mmCIF file of C-alpha atoms and ligand atoms in Angstrom:
data_model
loop_
_atom_site.group_PDB
_atom_site.id
_atom_site.type_symbol
_atom_site.label_atom_id
_atom_site.label_comp_id
_atom_site.label_asym_id
_atom_site.label_seq_id
_atom_site.Cartn_x
_atom_site.Cartn_y
_atom_site.Cartn_z
ATOM 1 C CA MET A 1 9.286 -4.108 25.625
ATOM 2 C CA LYS A 2 8.607 -2.016 28.227
ATOM 3 C CA THR A 3 5.257 -0.337 27.964
ATOM 4 C CA LEU A 4 5.722 3.329 26.701
ATOM 5 C CA LYS A 5 4.203 6.183 28.655
ATOM 6 C CA LYS A 6 1.257 7.932 26.845
ATOM 7 C CA ASP A 7 2.777 11.322 26.965
ATOM 8 C CA ILE A 8 6.331 10.441 25.268
ATOM 9 C CA GLY A 9 7.637 13.267 22.642
ATOM 10 C CA PHE A 10 7.291 13.071 19.036
ATOM 11 C CA ALA A 11 10.922 11.867 18.314
ATOM 12 C CA THR A 12 10.546 9.173 20.953
ATOM 13 C CA LYS A 13 7.316 8.086 19.408
ATOM 14 C CA SER A 14 8.875 8.341 15.879
ATOM 15 C CA ILE A 15 12.012 6.000 17.032
ATOM 16 C CA HIS A 16 10.215 3.627 19.429
ATOM 17 C CA VAL A 17 6.460 3.075 18.574
ATOM 18 C CA GLY A 18 6.229 0.274 16.362
ATOM 19 C CA ASN A 19 10.106 -0.502 16.831
ATOM 20 C CA ASP A 20 10.122 -3.120 19.593
ATOM 21 C CA PRO A 21 13.258 -5.252 19.601
ATOM 22 C CA ASP A 22 12.377 -8.613 18.022
ATOM 23 C CA LYS A 23 11.141 -11.034 20.218
ATOM 24 C CA THR A 24 12.883 -14.198 19.226
ATOM 25 C CA ASN A 25 16.501 -12.750 18.586
ATOM 26 C CA GLY A 26 16.551 -9.220 20.070
ATOM 27 C CA ALA A 27 17.420 -7.302 16.975
ATOM 28 C CA ILE A 28 16.996 -3.803 17.502
ATOM 29 C CA ALA A 29 16.006 -3.096 13.684
ATOM 30 C CA PRO A 30 12.769 -4.462 12.453
ATOM 31 C CA ALA A 31 12.815 -7.454 9.897
ATOM 32 C CA ILE A 32 11.567 -7.031 6.546
ATOM 33 C CA TYR A 33 9.004 -9.964 6.394
ATOM 34 C CA ALA A 34 9.400 -10.763 2.753
ATOM 35 C CA THR A 35 6.840 -13.268 2.762
ATOM 36 C CA SER A 36 3.467 -13.522 0.734
ATOM 37 C CA THR A 37 1.751 -16.446 3.358
ATOM 38 C CA TYR A 38 1.977 -17.638 6.940
ATOM 39 C CA VAL A 39 1.936 -21.416 7.912
ATOM 40 C CA GLN A 40 -0.993 -22.001 10.090
ATOM 41 C CA GLU A 41 -1.160 -24.759 13.147
ATOM 42 C CA ALA A 42 -4.468 -25.807 12.292
ATOM 43 C CA PRO A 43 -7.145 -24.781 9.853
ATOM 44 C CA ALA A 44 -8.006 -20.916 10.749
ATOM 45 C CA LYS A 45 -5.289 -21.131 13.669
ATOM 46 C CA HIS A 46 -2.893 -18.772 13.405
ATOM 47 C CA LEU A 47 -0.842 -15.929 14.681
ATOM 48 C CA GLY A 48 -2.654 -12.874 13.038
ATOM 49 C CA TYR A 49 -1.042 -12.970 9.778
ATOM 50 C CA GLU A 50 -2.553 -15.047 7.010
ATOM 51 C CA TYR A 51 -1.772 -13.336 3.698
ATOM 52 C CA SER A 52 0.541 -10.112 3.091
ATOM 53 C CA ARG A 53 -2.234 -8.426 0.795
ATOM 54 C CA THR A 54 -4.069 -8.527 4.160
ATOM 55 C CA HIS A 55 -1.633 -8.091 6.867
ATOM 56 C CA ASN A 56 2.244 -8.074 7.159
ATOM 57 C CA PRO A 57 4.405 -7.516 10.315
ATOM 58 C CA THR A 58 6.471 -4.850 8.567
ATOM 59 C CA ARG A 59 3.772 -3.052 7.615
ATOM 60 C CA SER A 60 2.102 -3.367 10.823
ATOM 61 C CA ARG A 61 4.908 -1.665 12.352
ATOM 62 C CA LEU A 62 4.825 1.102 10.383
ATOM 63 C CA GLU A 63 1.055 1.735 10.528
ATOM 64 C CA GLU A 64 1.621 1.507 14.582
ATOM 65 C CA CYS A 65 3.921 4.221 14.075
ATOM 66 C CA LEU A 66 2.404 6.711 11.843
ATOM 67 C CA ASN A 67 -0.745 6.142 13.829
ATOM 68 C CA SER A 68 0.484 7.385 17.250
ATOM 69 C CA LEU A 69 2.515 10.290 15.403
ATOM 70 C CA GLU A 70 -0.714 11.325 13.816
ATOM 71 C CA GLY A 71 -2.599 10.525 17.129
ATOM 72 C CA GLY A 72 -5.412 8.385 15.293
ATOM 73 C CA LYS A 73 -7.279 5.315 16.354
ATOM 74 C CA GLY A 74 -5.688 3.192 13.429
ATOM 75 C CA CYS A 75 -3.640 3.384 10.176
ATOM 76 C CA VAL A 76 -3.707 1.764 6.779
ATOM 77 C CA ALA A 77 -0.587 2.137 4.725
ATOM 78 C CA THR A 78 -0.809 1.854 0.998
ATOM 79 C CA SER A 79 1.190 1.609 -2.084
ATOM 80 C CA SER A 80 0.963 5.473 -2.925
ATOM 81 C CA GLY A 81 -0.772 8.489 -1.873
ATOM 82 C CA MET A 82 -2.761 8.020 -4.937
ATOM 83 C CA SER A 83 -4.131 4.428 -4.039
ATOM 84 C CA ALA A 84 -4.991 5.710 -0.425
ATOM 85 C CA MET A 85 -7.150 8.311 -1.945
ATOM 86 C CA SER A 86 -8.849 5.705 -4.065
ATOM 87 C CA LEU A 87 -9.696 3.221 -0.831
ATOM 88 C CA VAL A 88 -11.247 6.482 0.676
ATOM 89 C CA LEU A 89 -13.253 7.352 -2.485
ATOM 90 C CA HIS A 90 -14.560 3.643 -2.697
ATOM 91 C CA SER A 91 -15.573 3.658 0.694
ATOM 92 C CA LEU A 92 -18.439 6.394 -0.354
ATOM 93 C CA LYS A 93 -21.786 5.493 -1.593
ATOM 94 C CA GLU A 94 -23.292 6.123 -5.009
ATOM 95 C CA GLY A 95 -24.264 9.678 -5.367
ATOM 96 C CA ALA A 96 -22.326 10.760 -2.246
ATOM 97 C CA LYS A 97 -21.382 14.381 -2.060
ATOM 98 C CA VAL A 98 -17.620 15.773 -2.126
ATOM 99 C CA LEU A 99 -16.782 19.278 -1.240
ATOM 100 C CA CYS A 100 -13.078 19.559 -2.511
ATOM 101 C CA GLY A 101 -10.531 22.324 -2.292
ATOM 102 C CA ASP A 102 -10.135 23.953 -5.690
ATOM 103 C CA ASP A 103 -6.024 24.023 -5.486
ATOM 104 C CA VAL A 104 -5.530 20.311 -4.401
ATOM 105 C CA TYR A 105 -2.240 18.198 -5.738
ATOM 106 C CA GLY A 106 -2.896 17.477 -9.650
ATOM 107 C CA GLY A 107 -3.091 13.799 -9.168
ATOM 108 C CA THR A 108 -6.081 14.188 -6.338
ATOM 109 C CA TYR A 109 -7.940 16.664 -9.202
ATOM 110 C CA ARG A 110 -7.412 14.209 -11.624
ATOM 111 C CA GLN A 111 -8.828 10.700 -9.799
ATOM 112 C CA LEU A 112 -11.747 12.759 -8.579
ATOM 113 C CA THR A 113 -12.278 14.142 -12.340
ATOM 114 C CA THR A 114 -11.500 11.245 -14.536
ATOM 115 C CA ILE A 115 -12.258 8.182 -12.496
ATOM 116 C CA PHE A 116 -14.926 8.535 -9.515
ATOM 117 C CA HIS A 117 -17.014 11.631 -11.163
ATOM 118 C CA HIS A 118 -19.576 9.142 -12.449
ATOM 119 C CA LYS A 119 -19.995 8.075 -9.236
ATOM 120 C CA LEU A 120 -19.834 10.872 -6.940
ATOM 121 C CA ASN A 121 -21.548 14.181 -6.581
ATOM 122 C CA ILE A 122 -18.107 16.510 -6.763
ATOM 123 C CA GLU A 123 -17.787 20.545 -6.247
ATOM 124 C CA PHE A 124 -14.672 22.216 -5.847
ATOM 125 C CA ILE A 125 -14.502 25.369 -3.688
ATOM 126 C CA ASP A 126 -11.843 27.751 -2.598
ATOM 127 C CA THR A 127 -11.415 26.503 0.924
ATOM 128 C CA THR A 128 -8.944 29.374 1.927
ATOM 129 C CA ASP A 129 -11.968 31.578 1.856
ATOM 130 C CA THR A 130 -13.278 30.116 5.411
ATOM 131 C CA LYS A 131 -16.432 32.045 5.599
ATOM 132 C CA LYS A 132 -17.554 31.044 1.915
ATOM 133 C CA THR A 133 -16.541 27.234 2.742
ATOM 134 C CA ILE A 134 -18.435 27.075 5.681
ATOM 135 C CA THR A 135 -21.671 28.603 4.191
ATOM 136 C CA ARG A 136 -21.203 25.762 1.393
ATOM 137 C CA ILE A 137 -21.058 23.071 3.703
ATOM 138 C CA LYS A 138 -24.288 24.053 5.522
ATOM 139 C CA SER A 139 -26.048 24.240 2.233
ATOM 140 C CA PHE A 140 -24.503 21.324 0.280
ATOM 141 C CA LYS A 141 -23.987 18.987 3.557
ATOM 142 C CA PRO A 142 -21.176 17.159 1.804
ATOM 143 C CA ASP A 143 -20.571 13.215 2.975
ATOM 144 C CA LEU A 144 -16.714 14.017 2.599
ATOM 145 C CA ILE A 145 -14.643 17.393 2.616
ATOM 146 C CA TRP A 146 -11.258 17.018 1.320
ATOM 147 C CA LEU A 147 -8.797 19.486 1.972
ATOM 148 C CA GLU A 148 -5.240 20.187 1.410
ATOM 149 C CA THR A 149 -3.207 22.857 3.541
ATOM 150 C CA PRO A 150 -0.929 24.394 2.418
ATOM 151 C CA THR A 151 -1.269 23.609 -1.231
ATOM 152 C CA ASN A 152 1.411 23.295 -4.143
ATOM 153 C CA PRO A 153 2.718 25.374 -5.608
ATOM 154 C CA LEU A 154 0.953 28.573 -4.392
ATOM 155 C CA LEU A 155 0.889 27.500 -0.626
ATOM 156 C CA LYS A 156 -2.484 28.449 0.080
ATOM 157 C CA VAL A 157 -3.714 27.961 3.563
ATOM 158 C CA SER A 158 -7.267 26.739 4.719
ATOM 159 C CA ASP A 159 -8.402 26.988 8.220
ATOM 160 C CA ILE A 160 -8.646 23.321 9.438
ATOM 161 C CA SER A 161 -9.802 24.130 12.701
ATOM 162 C CA ALA A 162 -12.882 26.247 11.561
ATOM 163 C CA ILE A 163 -13.717 24.025 8.658
ATOM 164 C CA ALA A 164 -13.587 20.882 11.158
ATOM 165 C CA LYS A 165 -16.335 22.679 13.330
ATOM 166 C CA ALA A 166 -18.435 23.456 10.638
ATOM 167 C CA SER A 167 -17.718 19.552 9.374
ATOM 168 C CA LYS A 168 -18.908 18.250 12.578
ATOM 169 C CA GLU A 169 -21.919 20.062 12.899
ATOM 170 C CA ASN A 170 -23.265 18.990 9.340
ATOM 171 C CA LYS A 171 -21.948 15.404 10.210
ATOM 172 C CA SER A 172 -19.687 15.687 7.339
ATOM 173 C CA HIS A 173 -16.344 13.689 7.345
ATOM 174 C CA LEU A 174 -13.133 15.814 6.975
ATOM 175 C CA LEU A 175 -10.130 14.397 5.478
ATOM 176 C CA VAL A 176 -7.036 16.644 5.340
ATOM 177 C CA ASP A 177 -4.084 15.545 2.818
ATOM 178 C CA ASN A 178 -1.064 16.328 5.478
ATOM 179 C CA THR A 179 1.768 15.262 3.234
ATOM 180 C CA PHE A 180 3.333 19.219 3.028
ATOM 181 C CA MET A 181 3.135 19.473 6.739
ATOM 182 C CA THR A 182 3.672 16.066 8.529
ATOM 183 C CA PRO A 183 2.464 15.499 11.696
ATOM 184 C CA TYR A 184 5.414 17.110 12.935
ATOM 185 C CA PHE A 185 3.752 20.662 12.146
ATOM 186 C CA GLN A 186 0.407 19.747 11.891
ATOM 187 C CA LYS A 187 -1.938 17.511 13.611
ATOM 188 C CA PRO A 188 -5.552 17.513 11.391
ATOM 189 C CA LEU A 189 -6.934 15.163 14.032
ATOM 190 C CA ASN A 190 -6.145 17.254 17.050
ATOM 191 C CA LEU A 191 -7.651 20.318 15.209
ATOM 192 C CA GLY A 192 -10.886 18.099 14.423
ATOM 193 C CA ALA A 193 -10.301 16.603 11.484
ATOM 194 C CA ASP A 194 -11.694 12.982 10.807
ATOM 195 C CA THR A 195 -8.904 11.530 8.612
ATOM 196 C CA VAL A 196 -5.486 12.248 7.492
ATOM 197 C CA LEU A 197 -3.918 11.166 4.299
ATOM 198 C CA HIS A 198 -0.236 11.188 3.242
ATOM 199 C CA SER A 199 1.986 10.708 0.559
ATOM 200 C CA MET A 200 4.488 8.912 2.325
ATOM 201 C CA THR A 201 6.478 9.421 -0.672
ATOM 202 C CA LYS A 202 7.318 12.842 0.307
ATOM 203 C CA TYR A 203 8.693 14.152 3.855
ATOM 204 C CA ILE A 204 7.391 10.854 5.738
ATOM 205 C CA ASN A 205 9.859 8.697 4.162
ATOM 206 C CA GLY A 206 11.926 11.664 3.471
ATOM 207 C CA HIS A 207 14.732 9.855 1.265
ATOM 208 C CA SER A 208 13.237 10.150 -2.354
ATOM 209 C CA ASP A 209 13.672 6.314 -2.324
ATOM 210 C CA ALA A 210 10.138 4.812 -1.997
ATOM 211 C CA ILE A 211 6.276 5.307 -2.864
ATOM 212 C CA GLY A 212 3.794 5.019 -0.265
ATOM 213 C CA GLY A 213 0.593 6.112 0.961
ATOM 214 C CA ALA A 214 -1.562 6.261 4.195
ATOM 215 C CA ILE A 215 -4.574 6.786 5.951
ATOM 216 C CA VAL A 216 -5.135 7.790 9.519
ATOM 217 C CA THR A 217 -8.376 8.118 10.984
ATOM 218 C CA ASN A 218 -10.232 8.670 14.194
ATOM 219 C CA ASN A 219 -13.390 6.853 12.928
ATOM 220 C CA THR A 220 -12.979 2.966 13.702
ATOM 221 C CA LYS A 221 -15.839 2.338 11.309
ATOM 222 C CA PHE A 222 -14.356 3.796 8.576
ATOM 223 C CA LEU A 223 -11.006 2.172 9.446
ATOM 224 C CA GLU A 224 -12.566 -1.067 8.949
ATOM 225 C CA LYS A 225 -14.273 -0.184 5.657
ATOM 226 C CA VAL A 226 -10.693 0.923 4.277
ATOM 227 C CA ARG A 227 -8.914 -2.228 5.503
ATOM 228 C CA ALA A 228 -11.857 -4.361 3.761
ATOM 229 C CA LEU A 229 -11.042 -2.324 0.713
ATOM 230 C CA GLN A 230 -7.094 -2.541 0.630
ATOM 231 C CA ASN A 231 -7.822 -6.360 0.946
ATOM 232 C CA SER A 232 -10.385 -6.654 -1.769
ATOM 233 C CA LEU A 233 -8.795 -4.066 -4.315
ATOM 234 C CA GLY A 234 -4.959 -4.873 -3.311
ATOM 235 C CA PRO A 235 -2.784 -1.689 -3.095
ATOM 236 C CA CYS A 236 -1.147 -2.847 -0.385
ATOM 237 C CA LEU A 237 2.514 -1.500 0.725
ATOM 238 C CA SER A 238 5.268 -4.042 0.161
ATOM 239 C CA PRO A 239 7.243 -5.318 2.973
ATOM 240 C CA PHE A 240 10.445 -3.785 2.050
ATOM 241 C CA ASP A 241 8.865 -0.197 1.327
ATOM 242 C CA SER A 242 7.142 -0.675 4.502
ATOM 243 C CA TRP A 243 10.722 -1.140 6.005
ATOM 244 C CA VAL A 244 12.351 1.851 4.173
ATOM 245 C CA ILE A 245 9.527 4.359 5.331
ATOM 246 C CA LEU A 246 9.918 3.094 8.849
ATOM 247 C CA ARG A 247 13.532 3.894 8.688
ATOM 248 C CA GLY A 248 13.022 7.208 7.352
ATOM 249 C CA ILE A 249 10.207 8.288 10.142
ATOM 250 C CA LYS A 250 12.730 7.879 12.543
ATOM 251 C CA THR A 251 14.476 11.119 11.572
ATOM 252 C CA LEU A 252 11.185 12.927 10.822
ATOM 253 C CA GLU A 253 11.761 15.405 13.574
ATOM 254 C CA VAL A 254 15.210 16.263 13.051
ATOM 255 C CA ARG A 255 14.647 16.518 9.163
ATOM 256 C CA MET A 256 11.648 18.594 9.328
ATOM 257 C CA ASP A 257 13.395 21.153 11.755
ATOM 258 C CA ARG A 258 16.492 21.468 9.413
ATOM 259 C CA HIS A 259 13.786 21.743 6.386
ATOM 260 C CA GLN A 260 12.158 24.571 8.112
ATOM 261 C CA GLU A 261 15.316 26.404 9.404
ATOM 262 C CA ASN A 262 17.164 26.217 5.974
ATOM 263 C CA ALA A 263 13.556 27.275 4.195
ATOM 264 C CA LYS A 264 13.105 30.360 6.629
ATOM 265 C CA LYS A 265 16.914 31.547 5.601
ATOM 266 C CA ILE A 266 16.403 31.164 2.198
ATOM 267 C CA ALA A 267 12.896 32.796 1.929
ATOM 268 C CA SER A 268 14.585 35.897 3.850
ATOM 269 C CA PHE A 269 17.475 35.627 1.231
ATOM 270 C CA LEU A 270 15.062 35.322 -1.665
ATOM 271 C CA GLU A 271 13.167 38.371 -0.212
ATOM 272 C CA SER A 272 16.365 40.788 -0.225
ATOM 273 C CA HIS A 273 17.519 39.420 -3.629
ATOM 274 C CA SER A 274 17.012 42.010 -6.557
ATOM 275 C CA GLY A 275 16.327 39.605 -9.235
ATOM 276 C CA VAL A 276 13.305 37.894 -7.298
ATOM 277 C CA LYS A 277 9.839 39.526 -7.673
ATOM 278 C CA LYS A 278 8.027 37.813 -4.880
ATOM 279 C CA VAL A 279 8.605 34.898 -2.255
ATOM 280 C CA ILE A 280 5.875 32.613 -1.019
ATOM 281 C CA TYR A 281 6.520 31.155 2.167
ATOM 282 C CA PRO A 282 3.844 30.733 5.055
ATOM 283 C CA GLY A 283 6.717 31.328 7.376
ATOM 284 C CA LEU A 284 6.941 35.063 6.079
ATOM 285 C CA ARG A 285 4.453 37.810 7.913
ATOM 286 C CA SER A 286 3.510 39.144 4.279
ATOM 287 C CA HIS A 287 1.960 35.379 3.263
ATOM 288 C CA PRO A 288 -1.555 35.837 3.472
ATOM 289 C CA GLY A 289 -2.221 32.586 5.721
ATOM 290 C CA HIS A 290 0.397 33.189 8.051
ATOM 291 C CA ARG A 291 -1.746 33.984 10.868
ATOM 292 C CA ILE A 292 -3.919 30.907 10.172
ATOM 293 C CA MET A 293 -0.934 28.670 10.192
ATOM 294 C CA LYS A 294 0.387 30.402 13.547
ATOM 295 C CA LYS A 295 -3.087 29.229 14.892
ATOM 296 C CA ASN A 296 -3.259 25.480 13.497
ATOM 297 C CA THR A 297 0.225 24.389 13.162
ATOM 298 C CA SER A 298 3.896 24.468 14.971
ATOM 299 C CA GLY A 299 5.609 25.606 11.989
ATOM 300 C CA PHE A 300 5.871 26.180 8.374
ATOM 301 C CA GLY A 301 7.601 23.619 6.667
ATOM 302 C CA GLY A 302 10.233 23.491 3.761
ATOM 303 C CA MET A 303 8.616 24.593 0.602
ATOM 304 C CA ILE A 304 9.001 28.024 -1.122
ATOM 305 C CA SER A 305 7.940 29.181 -4.446
ATOM 306 C CA PHE A 306 8.776 32.626 -5.488
ATOM 307 C CA TYR A 307 8.698 34.373 -9.064
ATOM 308 C CA LEU A 308 11.793 35.589 -10.399
ATOM 309 C CA LYS A 309 11.900 39.160 -12.464
ATOM 310 C CA GLY A 310 11.264 38.152 -15.812
ATOM 311 C CA GLY A 311 9.504 35.526 -17.609
ATOM 312 C CA MET A 312 10.292 32.059 -19.419
ATOM 313 C CA LYS A 313 13.703 32.752 -20.705
ATOM 314 C CA GLU A 314 14.959 34.015 -17.085
ATOM 315 C CA SER A 315 13.376 31.095 -15.812
ATOM 316 C CA ASN A 316 15.351 28.771 -17.844
ATOM 317 C CA ARG A 317 18.662 30.363 -17.527
ATOM 318 C CA PHE A 318 17.808 29.841 -13.708
ATOM 319 C CA LEU A 319 17.406 26.365 -14.251
ATOM 320 C CA LYS A 320 20.164 25.898 -16.327
ATOM 321 C CA LYS A 321 22.694 27.174 -14.077
ATOM 322 C CA ILE A 322 21.512 25.922 -10.788
ATOM 323 C CA LYS A 323 23.333 22.922 -9.209
ATOM 324 C CA LEU A 324 22.810 21.802 -5.677
ATOM 325 C CA PHE A 325 18.972 21.881 -6.294
ATOM 326 C CA SER A 326 18.012 19.141 -8.783
ATOM 327 C CA LEU A 327 15.504 19.770 -11.300
ATOM 328 C CA ALA A 328 12.839 17.302 -10.518
ATOM 329 C CA GLU A 329 9.104 16.634 -9.631
ATOM 330 C CA SER A 330 8.144 15.430 -5.735
ATOM 331 C CA LEU A 331 9.650 16.975 -2.775
ATOM 332 C CA GLY A 332 10.071 16.327 0.908
ATOM 333 C CA GLY A 333 13.731 14.237 0.483
ATOM 334 C CA VAL A 334 16.937 15.290 2.241
ATOM 335 C CA GLU A 335 17.984 16.620 -1.042
ATOM 336 C CA SER A 336 16.864 20.091 -2.524
ATOM 337 C CA LEU A 337 14.971 19.970 -5.446
ATOM 338 C CA VAL A 338 13.379 22.500 -7.825
ATOM 339 C CA GLU A 339 11.146 22.784 -10.654
ATOM 340 C CA GLN A 340 9.050 24.869 -12.890
ATOM 341 C CA PRO A 341 5.233 24.420 -12.330
ATOM 342 C CA ALA A 342 4.172 26.145 -15.805
ATOM 343 C CA THR A 343 5.908 23.203 -17.674
ATOM 344 C CA MET A 344 6.291 20.048 -14.973
ATOM 345 C CA THR A 345 3.869 19.707 -12.339
ATOM 346 C CA HIS A 346 1.075 22.173 -13.609
ATOM 347 C CA ALA A 347 1.630 21.940 -17.267
ATOM 348 C CA SER A 348 -1.570 20.460 -17.989
ATOM 349 C CA ILE A 349 -3.539 23.596 -16.737
ATOM 350 C CA PRO A 350 -4.083 25.565 -19.928
ATOM 351 C CA LYS A 351 -1.821 28.531 -20.176
ATOM 352 C CA ASN A 352 -4.749 31.579 -19.441
ATOM 353 C CA VAL A 353 -5.960 29.459 -16.411
ATOM 354 C CA ARG A 354 -2.926 28.916 -15.177
ATOM 355 C CA GLU A 355 -1.825 32.371 -15.119
ATOM 356 C CA SER A 356 -4.964 33.555 -13.857
ATOM 357 C CA ILE A 357 -4.379 31.457 -10.850
ATOM 358 C CA GLY A 358 -0.622 32.743 -10.411
ATOM 359 C CA ILE A 359 1.029 30.020 -12.207
ATOM 360 C CA GLU A 360 3.251 32.402 -14.037
ATOM 361 C CA ASP A 361 6.350 31.367 -16.356
ATOM 362 C CA SER A 362 8.574 32.750 -14.072
ATOM 363 C CA LEU A 363 7.540 30.801 -10.489
ATOM 364 C CA ILE A 364 9.807 28.443 -9.307
ATOM 365 C CA ARG A 365 9.076 26.191 -6.589
ATOM 366 C CA LEU A 366 11.640 24.619 -4.097
ATOM 367 C CA SER A 367 11.877 21.760 -1.937
ATOM 368 C CA VAL A 368 14.315 22.929 0.225
ATOM 369 C CA GLY A 369 16.622 20.004 1.414
ATOM 370 C CA ILE A 370 18.860 19.639 4.809
ATOM 371 C CA GLU A 371 22.205 20.521 3.064
ATOM 372 C CA ASN A 372 24.632 23.016 4.252
ATOM 373 C CA ILE A 373 22.645 26.527 4.313
ATOM 374 C CA ASN A 374 25.627 28.519 2.627
ATOM 375 C CA ASP A 375 26.065 26.104 0.076
ATOM 376 C CA LEU A 376 22.239 26.507 -0.983
ATOM 377 C CA ILE A 377 22.198 30.286 -0.341
ATOM 378 C CA ASN A 378 25.448 30.576 -2.850
ATOM 379 C CA ASP A 379 24.114 28.242 -5.546
ATOM 380 C CA LEU A 380 20.645 30.056 -5.616
ATOM 381 C CA ASP A 381 22.801 33.322 -5.612
ATOM 382 C CA ASP A 382 24.778 32.246 -8.632
ATOM 383 C CA ALA A 383 21.665 31.158 -10.723
ATOM 384 C CA ILE A 384 19.408 34.117 -10.072
ATOM 385 C CA THR A 385 22.153 36.692 -10.852
ATOM 386 C CA PHE A 386 23.094 34.345 -13.874
ATOM 387 C CA ALA A 387 19.484 34.392 -15.154
ATOM 388 C CA ILE A 388 19.026 38.162 -14.986
ATOM 389 C CA LYS A 389 22.030 39.182 -16.387
ATOM 390 C CA LYS A 390 21.547 41.292 -19.380
HETATM 391 C C1 PLP B 401 2.481 13.435 -4.231
HETATM 392 C C2 PLP B 401 1.569 13.683 -3.354
HETATM 393 C C3 PLP B 401 0.179 12.882 -3.602
HETATM 394 C C4 PLP B 401 0.107 11.953 -4.387
HETATM 395 O O1 PLP B 401 1.073 10.703 -3.416
HETATM 396 P P1 PLP B 401 1.657 9.646 -4.383
HETATM 397 O O2 PLP B 401 2.736 8.905 -3.397
HETATM 398 O O3 PLP B 401 2.868 10.273 -5.562
HETATM 399 O O4 PLP B 401 0.846 8.684 -5.034
HETATM 400 C C5 PLP B 401 -0.941 13.502 -2.815
HETATM 401 N N1 PLP B 401 -0.673 14.638 -2.287
HETATM 402 C C6 PLP B 401 -0.074 15.688 -2.146
HETATM 403 C C7 PLP B 401 -0.074 16.601 -1.286
HETATM 404 C C8 PLP B 401 1.151 15.106 -2.904
HETATM 405 O O5 PLP B 401 2.213 15.872 -2.691
#
């Protein structure tokens, strides 16, 4: 394999890094090494692979590729986003202090508050308030800061670079869940974060056909800790899923461009529709996080939330009529998805709390796919018109 230059572009990395042709037969596509163990020439004399919980050549390729896209010192691919999180939290000492955004992914909140709350000193804070967050970092001196931006489903934006500066000054470890943006639009490590976490289930894989997670970090000591924990606890990504995701990543740039192009058009269509009360998309100038996104990211992604005029009745009528957008949780695949946060992803939050934070019955979340834009807009138009018809 020719050595690649350091400054190659994003799409070139996603197609070539970790994708050297097979040395033994020249196959351009990587093999799925479906093997549990590796034959040793003599005791402890092997080719770097001993057992597939610890290492697997297909998984190594994926780790190399994602690491290069995020610009880290190493990557660990895990069986899900949630298991990647568990490795991070297991790496902390008993009593360690964690400062976490108060609007993070539901599963993140659940893992912190039902599994790790005995061990860790956890505090939640509105990280979209940069000043308050920095002040709290200085007084609380967290060991770990957990940031997710933009959030789900209200797409609230936090200032990674400002928070990273305060994190460094206080010797905290800053982790950013980069699932919504992907390294194509947002590179937290370049903005000063120590570690990036992914649910590769979403945009990284992009085809809604695998579950996977990853940790990419700039901290080599932390990397070795996480590797050791993965080996001890066992949440490794299978060779087949590693292969599926490595294949998905090759088109990450063109997919993200198209997700965003469609999302921008849909956001402005929705803004002009008489059946829509409000549109939330960070690419709109009306979005409160727009300015920070412009500073820290190179794009706004493919997720949109909006409030229909009306309530649960109109929302249900909309969901009954919509065709191309499939009613499902999850996001980030090539196909468009739609969901009702109040009864689906955020149903576990009590109604009064939910409504106080903006998750009303009329809120609809879209994961905009890469289908033909006219078809998507016509579908939305039909469903909204039907929903609000008297
Ligand atoms: C889906 C998701 C996760 C969890 O990942 P899994 O692969 O489902 O375990 C974590 N963070 C965000 C932002 C997500 O969307």
